[in-house]
Amino acid sequence: MTRRSGRSLSTGVVAIAATASLLAACSSSSTGSSSSAIPTDTKLSGSITVWDTNYNSFEGYTTAAKKLDAEFTAKTGVTVVHPAQPFADYDKLLTAAFAAKSGPDVMMMVPGSQGVLRYTKGLVDLTNDVKDVRPSLKYWEATSPSLSADGNVYGIPVGTQADVFYYNKKLFTQAGLNPDKPPTTFDELMSHAAALKKAGITPFASGNKEGYENQWWFSTLWAGSQSVDDTISLAKGTIPMNDPKVKAAFTKYQQIQDAGYFASNRFSTPLFPDGVGSFSKGKGAMFLGLSDVAAHWGVFNPALGADNVGVFQAPGVTAATPQYYPVTATYVWSVPTYTPNKAGALAYVKFLASASSQQTQYDVAKSFPNNKDVTLTAAPANLTQMAASYQAGPTYQSAHQLIPGVVLSQLTTVINQVLQGRQSLDDALKGLQATNEKAHQNS
Amino acid sequence: MTASARPAGRGDTEQAQSLPDDLRPAGERTDGSSPPRRFRRGGSGRMIAVLFVLPVLVLLLAFRVWPLFSAFKLSFTYWDGFSDPVFVGLRNFRDLLTDTTFRQALFNNIKLLIVLPVWVLFPLFIAQAIHNRIPGWRIFRLAFFLPAVVSPVVLGVYYGLMLRVDGPVNNALSAIGLSSWATDWLNQPTLAFAIVTLILMWSTFGVGVLIYLAGLSNLDPDIVEAATVDGASSLQVQRHIVFWLMIPVVRFWTVIILIISFTGVFPLVFSLTRGGPGFSTYVVEFDLYQEAFSNGNPGYASAIGIVLLVLVGGAVGLASWMLRSRVD
């Protein structure tokens, strides 16, 4: 699409959205918080640039984002420029933007140490701004550690992201397993995997070339055995990376690998799209995925049939149930300190967290909202089940997102070496701890 | 070149004597006058030369010298990219000594040099074959040079696809009954490193062939002819005459290879293996990039850059000295 035609299209969308929002304003709104999302005491104008790694990468997300941008412009008069940014090199782009003090006015961040917590020195402190948004958000206590530092809040969380297991009910039945009774403990997880393998079915679909799954499995198995306090200690560095508790989680992970329960080509298969796609194609019975945006029910349900895709939570490792459910925000929206349009950027961030925006994101993009006022209209069973689990709790931030980013980056690489027998777990954890110590000294 | 700048040669005296006064250099004029401004050293002539050089000089200063100076300064600091850099003395360099990732990366760079003799001499053999007009030499010349004009990123992505477990290479092996040879090429540390090395050699040796061809075409054919007349065989001519005459070109190509092996591997590694599996194809440049942009540690990355500069400079100097002394 040429720039001119793109601009014409955008103008058209803006005009349509403006008309629609005018009509909507005349009728009674079902969500009261949408109007309060945009501050009325500040006159907004100009334009803002929004950086976002999902834009143009996910069709539903992009459609919803375009709709929301147009709606925001119609309501505030602030023009939204929304270039797509690559996920793989996003951190490099952000680093360059902060160093140059020039770039986007609004930044999509991943929660935790590899995202928002890494850039806090360059972000606007939103502690006061978040006060009016916070009451409408779910899981605040669980997710806020991934966007706060020294008591200050540096981003507004949008969406509910979690490490969660999906399973293919038909393949469970084929292996003689009860499709309505997924495993709840680590031992059951292993026995289910053994039964599936015996039936000639790959127990876990996987794509771990980049090592992202190592992070997810660690958080899941850690939550199965360690408490929230332990997670906080791990984040602070008082539980070192070579602590027996950390080793226990990775040892369980290695047991699954050594038993041959993962797809044999997992170390040469990229997670996106191949690893995720293998579960969608029925090439594995279980998959440790996410609850929102990618590798989630919104992808698996259409591919395998909503009734065929079951979901279960982190298995209890030392008890019948996990210590907590690892949950985080899907994105954190932040505002850099250098922005010349702070008011417009803040208004946009709050607008995205509002009930009306998240309702659009759910309806159009099948995202998993974290706003209490969103109605999960016609929600599939697996989504309803997840929402109920997290509502019942306990929930807390996924452990891997609180480990220093440099340690996490190293972890993705070295654990692949451990799983393939090229390095001992003890040596790997010792190396991780050395990096961990240095990272904590620097911070 | 002005008359005054040209070195003196046979016939210059006669020419100078026959020149009119206004074209003679100062001191040789019969009337004792000074030459016109255009013949003076310095002056406006030099100014014009400086003006021509100035744009390039400014670019060099802005994009080479200043960043180098900045990197040198930063290498003694801890800088998170937000606050002002904090001076930490030699800490970054001390940390490098115990940094296992850096050591592995450096070791991998040095491992690349194992193939240096082949990397240096193989293009010479090919160039000699082409120089001797073997059948199809024009096609060979083009074919060898072609990879050199393809971006390393394109090569990395291309071979990444070719060498996938379910990629064309394994499919082809299976199709011809060699399925037992099919393997996960880029997920085995030794194999992945060998593949990176081979692709690097293959993608650069065409340039070497061209450089050697230029050198061969400048050799004095009389020397070769004289050796042949004296009864030297073709092999003896190549070994005892041509090779030694080509040493300056070999030295030049060796220096280029040394620089490539330290500072030209990044695009291929980035697009093909991302340093993996594990750290088996990690090189110093990649480590520098990771530290600067993934780990948010530009000060430490600058220290890596300075060490890399010293290493490359040292290696190039050593290679030049060794080859020079051999020729002498």
PDB file of N, CA and C in Angstrom, chain A residues 5 23 91 97 102 128 244 308 327 390 424 432:
ATOM      1  N   SER A   5      -2.178   6.279  -0.292  1.00  0.00           N
ATOM      2  CA  SER A   5      -3.429   5.529  -0.152  1.00  0.00           C
ATOM      3  C   SER A   5      -3.643   5.110   1.296  1.00  0.00           C
ATOM      4  N   LEU A  23     -22.202   9.040  17.379  1.00  0.00           N
ATOM      5  CA  LEU A  23     -23.472   8.330  17.568  1.00  0.00           C
ATOM      6  C   LEU A  23     -23.485   7.594  18.893  1.00  0.00           C
ATOM      7  N   ASP A  91      14.108  -4.465  21.473  1.00  0.00           N
ATOM      8  CA  ASP A  91      14.908  -3.907  22.568  1.00  0.00           C
ATOM      9  C   ASP A  91      16.033  -3.019  22.040  1.00  0.00           C
ATOM     10  N   ALA A  97      16.335   4.621  20.927  1.00  0.00           N
ATOM     11  CA  ALA A  97      15.419   5.743  21.139  1.00  0.00           C
ATOM     12  C   ALA A  97      15.735   6.469  22.450  1.00  0.00           C
ATOM     13  N   SER A 102      14.811  10.459  21.419  1.00  0.00           N
ATOM     14  CA  SER A 102      13.918  10.734  20.298  1.00  0.00           C
ATOM     15  C   SER A 102      13.316   9.411  19.839  1.00  0.00           C
ATOM     16  N   ASN A 128       1.115   8.377  40.135  1.00  0.00           N
ATOM     17  CA  ASN A 128      -0.101   9.167  40.390  1.00  0.00           C
ATOM     18  C   ASN A 128      -1.143   8.981  39.300  1.00  0.00           C
ATOM     19  N   PRO A 244      19.361 -24.630  45.536  1.00  0.00           N
ATOM     20  CA  PRO A 244      18.676 -25.920  45.301  1.00  0.00           C
ATOM     21  C   PRO A 244      17.230 -25.761  44.819  1.00  0.00           C
ATOM     22  N   ASN A 308     -12.380 -29.074  21.645  1.00  0.00           N
ATOM     23  CA  ASN A 308     -11.295 -30.058  21.672  1.00  0.00           C
ATOM     24  C   ASN A 308     -10.055 -29.554  22.407  1.00  0.00           C
ATOM     25  N   VAL A 327       1.000 -15.372  36.601  1.00  0.00           N
ATOM     26  CA  VAL A 327       0.206 -14.458  35.761  1.00  0.00           C
ATOM     27  C   VAL A 327       0.967 -13.137  35.617  1.00  0.00           C
ATOM     28  N   TYR A 390      -7.862 -17.720  37.648  1.00  0.00           N
ATOM     29  CA  TYR A 390      -7.084 -16.563  38.070  1.00  0.00           C
ATOM     30  C   TYR A 390      -7.881 -15.716  39.059  1.00  0.00           C
ATOM     31  N   SER A 424      26.596 -29.407  32.236  1.00  0.00           N
ATOM     32  CA  SER A 424      25.889 -29.887  33.427  1.00  0.00           C
ATOM     33  C   SER A 424      25.002 -28.762  33.974  1.00  0.00           C
ATOM     34  N   LEU A 432      25.031 -18.771  35.629  1.00  0.00           N
ATOM     35  CA  LEU A 432      23.896 -17.845  35.734  1.00  0.00           C
ATOM     36  C   LEU A 432      24.006 -17.006  37.004  1.00  0.00           C
TER      37      LEU A 432
END
